[in-house]
């Protein structure tokens, strides 16, 4: 039975007190810390980069789950791995040589994950799924936290779970965007293993309780 994990996205954290928010996650039931790295080219927003991850890595007690929403990820795999990433996700849509990119991530001794935007079909993973540690499905159009969940993602998780059962049963499914207790339950029931949550966690009066509720939804 694969575990049910929560990865709070610091995109929604309070950057005036980021250290306090990281220490909250350290003490919470969260499993990973999710970093939404955006370059303003692949997605219409700019977030943060390597210095933030380097500093968080010094105080984080949970694995750093780095989601690269950037147009040329190949040139940043080694720097993010050296900064402390335990897992790097690249977008299928940004990698013309995805097999080589996945190999480069694994050469760093960390987990390799591929992300699909809402329009990209699960079938596009057919020839790469065997080499992956995780697949991340976007349940919003990437670029911003606090967006509305795309309901079709539930069926997409089920389709992905079937492919994984057939070709790589150890591969995890992560979902990112618009996750809350209602959508989270549907996603876990459909076969998701890791839920990314930004707004739901950091807008809650008690983020630690929100993480517990999400994990048990
Ligand atoms: C979109 C980001 C968001 C973020 C989570 O590019 O990847 O999905 O992680 O956003 P919430 O949980 O606030 O919808
Ligand atoms: Zn993300």
mmCIF file of C-alpha atoms and ligand atoms in Angstrom:
data_model
loop_
_atom_site.group_PDB
_atom_site.id
_atom_site.type_symbol
_atom_site.label_atom_id
_atom_site.label_comp_id
_atom_site.label_asym_id
_atom_site.label_seq_id
_atom_site.Cartn_x
_atom_site.Cartn_y
_atom_site.Cartn_z
ATOM 1 C CA UNK A 1 0.000 0.000 0.000
ATOM 2 C CA UNK A 2 1.664 3.258 -1.117
ATOM 3 C CA UNK A 3 1.653 6.024 1.477
ATOM 4 C CA UNK A 4 -0.431 9.185 1.410
ATOM 5 C CA UNK A 5 1.925 12.173 1.539
ATOM 6 C CA UNK A 6 1.545 15.953 1.779
ATOM 7 C CA UNK A 7 4.015 18.431 0.265
ATOM 8 C CA UNK A 8 3.216 22.022 1.287
ATOM 9 C CA UNK A 9 4.190 24.493 -1.448
ATOM 10 C CA UNK A 10 6.174 27.433 -0.084
ATOM 11 C CA UNK A 11 4.890 29.521 -2.996
ATOM 12 C CA UNK A 12 2.090 30.472 -0.574
ATOM 13 C CA UNK A 13 4.347 30.887 2.472
ATOM 14 C CA UNK A 14 4.990 34.227 4.152
ATOM 15 C CA UNK A 15 8.423 35.219 2.832
ATOM 16 C CA UNK A 16 8.720 37.795 5.597
ATOM 17 C CA UNK A 17 8.975 34.840 7.976
ATOM 18 C CA UNK A 18 10.028 31.957 5.739
ATOM 19 C CA UNK A 19 12.206 30.395 8.442
ATOM 20 C CA UNK A 20 9.222 30.200 10.809
ATOM 21 C CA UNK A 21 7.097 28.602 8.060
ATOM 22 C CA UNK A 22 9.808 26.021 7.342
ATOM 23 C CA UNK A 23 10.114 25.219 11.060
ATOM 24 C CA UNK A 24 6.306 24.793 11.155
ATOM 25 C CA UNK A 25 6.555 22.274 8.310
ATOM 26 C CA UNK A 26 9.439 20.514 10.094
ATOM 27 C CA UNK A 27 7.204 20.037 13.142
ATOM 28 C CA UNK A 28 4.102 19.123 11.105
ATOM 29 C CA UNK A 29 2.831 15.859 9.599
ATOM 30 C CA UNK A 30 3.964 17.028 6.143
ATOM 31 C CA UNK A 31 6.270 14.652 4.289
ATOM 32 C CA UNK A 32 8.094 16.931 1.845
ATOM 33 C CA UNK A 33 8.584 20.644 1.179
ATOM 34 C CA UNK A 34 7.510 21.659 -2.339
ATOM 35 C CA UNK A 35 9.335 24.451 -4.189
ATOM 36 C CA UNK A 36 7.641 25.992 -7.208
ATOM 37 C CA UNK A 37 10.522 27.427 -9.249
ATOM 38 C CA UNK A 38 9.232 29.706 -12.018
ATOM 39 C CA UNK A 39 11.227 31.588 -14.678
ATOM 40 C CA UNK A 40 8.610 33.950 -16.142
ATOM 41 C CA UNK A 41 9.118 32.311 -19.579
ATOM 42 C CA UNK A 42 7.676 28.802 -19.390
ATOM 43 C CA UNK A 43 5.051 30.145 -16.959
ATOM 44 C CA UNK A 44 3.751 33.755 -16.683
ATOM 45 C CA UNK A 45 5.255 34.325 -13.251
ATOM 46 C CA UNK A 46 8.651 34.500 -11.532
ATOM 47 C CA UNK A 47 9.000 32.949 -8.071
ATOM 48 C CA UNK A 48 12.412 32.102 -6.594
ATOM 49 C CA UNK A 49 15.563 30.082 -7.298
ATOM 50 C CA UNK A 50 18.643 28.413 -5.920
ATOM 51 C CA UNK A 51 19.531 30.828 -3.064
ATOM 52 C CA UNK A 52 16.122 30.239 -1.435
ATOM 53 C CA UNK A 53 16.523 26.475 -1.657
ATOM 54 C CA UNK A 54 20.105 26.613 -0.355
ATOM 55 C CA UNK A 55 18.969 28.578 2.709
ATOM 56 C CA UNK A 56 15.901 26.440 3.368
ATOM 57 C CA UNK A 57 18.016 23.280 3.053
ATOM 58 C CA UNK A 58 20.070 24.455 6.056
ATOM 59 C CA UNK A 59 17.028 24.326 8.381
ATOM 60 C CA UNK A 60 14.662 21.872 6.682
ATOM 61 C CA UNK A 61 14.211 18.427 8.229
ATOM 62 C CA UNK A 62 12.056 17.125 5.356
ATOM 63 C CA UNK A 63 13.056 16.244 1.759
ATOM 64 C CA UNK A 64 13.045 19.148 -0.701
ATOM 65 C CA UNK A 65 10.705 18.468 -3.628
ATOM 66 C CA UNK A 66 11.772 20.871 -6.390
ATOM 67 C CA UNK A 67 9.304 21.569 -9.231
ATOM 68 C CA UNK A 68 11.069 23.296 -12.147
ATOM 69 C CA UNK A 69 8.637 25.357 -14.187
ATOM 70 C CA UNK A 70 11.493 26.711 -16.308
ATOM 71 C CA UNK A 71 12.172 26.642 -20.041
ATOM 72 C CA UNK A 72 15.681 25.128 -19.939
ATOM 73 C CA UNK A 73 15.884 22.803 -16.933
ATOM 74 C CA UNK A 74 18.947 20.833 -18.134
ATOM 75 C CA UNK A 75 21.346 23.638 -17.195
ATOM 76 C CA UNK A 76 19.947 23.832 -13.642
ATOM 77 C CA UNK A 77 19.733 20.144 -12.626
ATOM 78 C CA UNK A 78 23.202 20.005 -11.032
ATOM 79 C CA UNK A 79 22.895 23.394 -9.233
ATOM 80 C CA UNK A 80 19.488 22.469 -7.728
ATOM 81 C CA UNK A 81 20.781 19.043 -6.706
ATOM 82 C CA UNK A 82 23.800 20.693 -5.071
ATOM 83 C CA UNK A 83 21.488 23.205 -3.375
ATOM 84 C CA UNK A 84 19.769 20.310 -1.597
ATOM 85 C CA UNK A 85 16.962 18.975 -3.796
ATOM 86 C CA UNK A 86 15.962 15.390 -2.891
ATOM 87 C CA UNK A 87 13.757 15.197 -5.961
ATOM 88 C CA UNK A 88 13.613 17.272 -9.152
ATOM 89 C CA UNK A 89 10.554 17.490 -11.392
ATOM 90 C CA UNK A 90 10.927 18.743 -14.963
ATOM 91 C CA UNK A 91 8.062 19.472 -17.330
ATOM 92 C CA UNK A 92 7.589 17.125 -20.303
ATOM 93 C CA UNK A 93 6.780 20.276 -22.282
ATOM 94 C CA UNK A 94 10.255 21.779 -21.714
ATOM 95 C CA UNK A 95 12.427 18.727 -22.423
ATOM 96 C CA UNK A 96 13.063 17.755 -26.066
ATOM 97 C CA UNK A 97 15.626 15.194 -24.787
ATOM 98 C CA UNK A 98 13.681 14.003 -21.733
ATOM 99 C CA UNK A 99 15.442 10.641 -21.473
ATOM 100 C CA UNK A 100 18.785 12.450 -21.200
ATOM 101 C CA UNK A 101 17.367 14.954 -18.671
ATOM 102 C CA UNK A 102 15.973 12.191 -16.444
ATOM 103 C CA UNK A 103 19.353 10.450 -16.616
ATOM 104 C CA UNK A 104 21.111 13.654 -15.566
ATOM 105 C CA UNK A 105 18.811 13.990 -12.510
ATOM 106 C CA UNK A 106 19.428 10.372 -11.499
ATOM 107 C CA UNK A 107 23.200 10.846 -11.909
ATOM 108 C CA UNK A 108 22.924 13.340 -9.005
ATOM 109 C CA UNK A 109 21.704 10.486 -6.781
ATOM 110 C CA UNK A 110 18.251 12.012 -6.320
ATOM 111 C CA UNK A 111 14.727 11.121 -7.456
ATOM 112 C CA UNK A 112 13.580 12.012 -10.982
ATOM 113 C CA UNK A 113 10.052 13.157 -11.768
ATOM 114 C CA UNK A 114 8.252 14.390 -14.873
ATOM 115 C CA UNK A 115 5.333 16.827 -14.814
ATOM 116 C CA UNK A 116 2.442 17.023 -17.279
ATOM 117 C CA UNK A 117 0.491 20.230 -17.855
ATOM 118 C CA UNK A 118 -3.286 19.806 -17.950
ATOM 119 C CA UNK A 119 -3.345 19.418 -21.765
ATOM 120 C CA UNK A 120 -0.536 16.821 -21.987
ATOM 121 C CA UNK A 121 -1.849 13.227 -22.144
ATOM 122 C CA UNK A 122 -0.653 10.403 -19.865
ATOM 123 C CA UNK A 123 0.138 8.395 -23.023
ATOM 124 C CA UNK A 124 3.087 10.750 -23.652
ATOM 125 C CA UNK A 125 4.846 8.994 -20.727
ATOM 126 C CA UNK A 126 4.699 5.523 -22.336
ATOM 127 C CA UNK A 127 8.412 5.408 -23.265
ATOM 128 C CA UNK A 128 9.839 7.152 -20.178
ATOM 129 C CA UNK A 129 7.646 5.958 -17.275
ATOM 130 C CA UNK A 130 9.845 2.924 -16.508
ATOM 131 C CA UNK A 131 12.723 5.205 -15.498
ATOM 132 C CA UNK A 132 10.787 7.578 -13.272
ATOM 133 C CA UNK A 133 10.458 7.812 -9.503
ATOM 134 C CA UNK A 134 7.363 10.014 -9.774
ATOM 135 C CA UNK A 135 4.954 11.728 -12.166
ATOM 136 C CA UNK A 136 3.502 15.120 -11.220
ATOM 137 C CA UNK A 137 0.129 16.018 -12.724
ATOM 138 C CA UNK A 138 -0.797 19.720 -12.804
ATOM 139 C CA UNK A 139 -4.394 20.250 -11.718
ATOM 140 C CA UNK A 140 -4.177 23.943 -12.594
ATOM 141 C CA UNK A 141 -2.395 25.811 -15.377
ATOM 142 C CA UNK A 142 1.029 26.410 -13.809
ATOM 143 C CA UNK A 143 2.145 29.839 -12.651
ATOM 144 C CA UNK A 144 0.123 30.791 -9.620
ATOM 145 C CA UNK A 145 -1.126 29.426 -6.309
ATOM 146 C CA UNK A 146 -4.746 29.644 -5.245
ATOM 147 C CA UNK A 147 -6.291 28.678 -8.599
ATOM 148 C CA UNK A 148 -9.398 26.543 -9.252
ATOM 149 C CA UNK A 149 -8.894 22.776 -9.445
ATOM 150 C CA UNK A 150 -9.348 21.239 -12.930
ATOM 151 C CA UNK A 151 -11.822 18.388 -12.319
ATOM 152 C CA UNK A 152 -10.579 16.292 -15.270
ATOM 153 C CA UNK A 153 -7.416 15.641 -13.250
ATOM 154 C CA UNK A 154 -9.218 12.915 -11.273
ATOM 155 C CA UNK A 155 -9.675 10.755 -14.385
ATOM 156 C CA UNK A 156 -6.120 11.578 -15.450
ATOM 157 C CA UNK A 157 -4.816 10.198 -12.131
ATOM 158 C CA UNK A 158 -6.731 6.952 -12.743
ATOM 159 C CA UNK A 159 -5.296 6.658 -16.265
ATOM 160 C CA UNK A 160 -1.785 7.305 -14.937
ATOM 161 C CA UNK A 161 -2.239 4.754 -12.133
ATOM 162 C CA UNK A 162 -3.089 2.110 -14.748
ATOM 163 C CA UNK A 163 0.064 2.923 -16.757
ATOM 164 C CA UNK A 164 2.171 2.793 -13.580
ATOM 165 C CA UNK A 165 0.668 -0.557 -12.535
ATOM 166 C CA UNK A 166 1.541 -1.899 -15.973
ATOM 167 C CA UNK A 167 5.069 -0.474 -16.360
ATOM 168 C CA UNK A 168 6.523 0.801 -13.039
ATOM 169 C CA UNK A 169 4.510 -0.044 -9.876
ATOM 170 C CA UNK A 170 6.973 1.807 -7.613
ATOM 171 C CA UNK A 171 6.421 5.137 -9.382
ATOM 172 C CA UNK A 172 4.620 7.777 -7.285
ATOM 173 C CA UNK A 173 1.837 10.107 -8.439
ATOM 174 C CA UNK A 174 1.921 13.712 -7.208
ATOM 175 C CA UNK A 175 -0.786 16.298 -7.950
ATOM 176 C CA UNK A 176 -0.324 20.053 -7.753
ATOM 177 C CA UNK A 177 -2.829 22.870 -7.800
ATOM 178 C CA UNK A 178 -6.169 23.643 -6.168
ATOM 179 C CA UNK A 179 -5.751 20.845 -3.640
ATOM 180 C CA UNK A 180 -7.997 20.977 -0.557
ATOM 181 C CA UNK A 181 -9.855 18.426 1.577
ATOM 182 C CA UNK A 182 -12.553 17.887 -1.066
ATOM 183 C CA UNK A 183 -10.270 17.557 -4.100
ATOM 184 C CA UNK A 184 -7.621 15.812 -2.009
ATOM 185 C CA UNK A 185 -9.966 12.972 -1.055
ATOM 186 C CA UNK A 186 -10.933 12.423 -4.708
ATOM 187 C CA UNK A 187 -7.245 12.420 -5.691
ATOM 188 C CA UNK A 188 -6.134 9.951 -3.013
ATOM 189 C CA UNK A 189 -9.112 7.693 -3.870
ATOM 190 C CA UNK A 190 -8.122 7.865 -7.559
ATOM 191 C CA UNK A 191 -4.564 6.726 -6.776
ATOM 192 C CA UNK A 192 -2.515 9.841 -6.033
ATOM 193 C CA UNK A 193 0.287 9.407 -3.475
ATOM 194 C CA UNK A 194 1.528 12.970 -2.874
ATOM 195 C CA UNK A 195 -0.605 16.108 -2.696
ATOM 196 C CA UNK A 196 0.963 19.531 -3.142
ATOM 197 C CA UNK A 197 -0.926 22.209 -1.234
ATOM 198 C CA UNK A 198 -0.032 25.865 -0.969
ATOM 199 C CA UNK A 199 -3.037 28.056 -0.387
ATOM 200 C CA UNK A 200 -4.975 25.420 1.593
ATOM 201 C CA UNK A 201 -2.114 25.057 4.089
ATOM 202 C CA UNK A 202 -0.779 28.580 4.423
ATOM 203 C CA UNK A 203 -4.148 30.379 4.445
ATOM 204 C CA UNK A 204 -5.393 28.108 7.253
ATOM 205 C CA UNK A 205 -5.629 29.542 10.811
ATOM 206 C CA UNK A 206 -3.698 26.446 11.944
ATOM 207 C CA UNK A 207 -1.508 25.122 9.067
ATOM 208 C CA UNK A 208 -0.405 22.056 11.052
ATOM 209 C CA UNK A 209 -4.039 21.027 11.556
ATOM 210 C CA UNK A 210 -4.755 21.698 7.868
ATOM 211 C CA UNK A 211 -1.924 19.310 6.940
ATOM 212 C CA UNK A 212 -3.328 16.621 9.261
ATOM 213 C CA UNK A 213 -6.835 17.053 7.800
ATOM 214 C CA UNK A 214 -5.506 16.837 4.251
ATOM 215 C CA UNK A 215 -3.446 13.737 4.997
ATOM 216 C CA UNK A 216 -6.507 11.980 6.448
ATOM 217 C CA UNK A 217 -9.140 13.270 4.013
HETATM 218 C C1 LIG B 1 1.239 26.406 -9.878
HETATM 219 C C2 LIG B 1 1.847 26.016 -8.562
HETATM 220 C C3 LIG B 1 0.718 25.837 -7.578
HETATM 221 C C4 LIG B 1 1.162 25.613 -6.158
HETATM 222 C C5 LIG B 1 0.013 25.116 -5.303
HETATM 223 O O1 LIG B 1 2.230 26.674 -10.774
HETATM 224 O O2 LIG B 1 2.595 24.805 -8.714
HETATM 225 O O3 LIG B 1 -0.051 24.745 -8.015
HETATM 226 O O4 LIG B 1 2.158 24.698 -6.118
HETATM 227 O O5 LIG B 1 -0.970 26.020 -5.408
HETATM 228 P P1 LIG B 1 -2.303 25.934 -4.533
HETATM 229 O O6 LIG B 1 -2.212 24.736 -3.621
HETATM 230 O O7 LIG B 1 -2.297 27.238 -3.759
HETATM 231 O O8 LIG B 1 -3.405 25.818 -5.526
HETATM 232 ZN ZN1 LIG B 2 4.480 22.732 -7.975
#
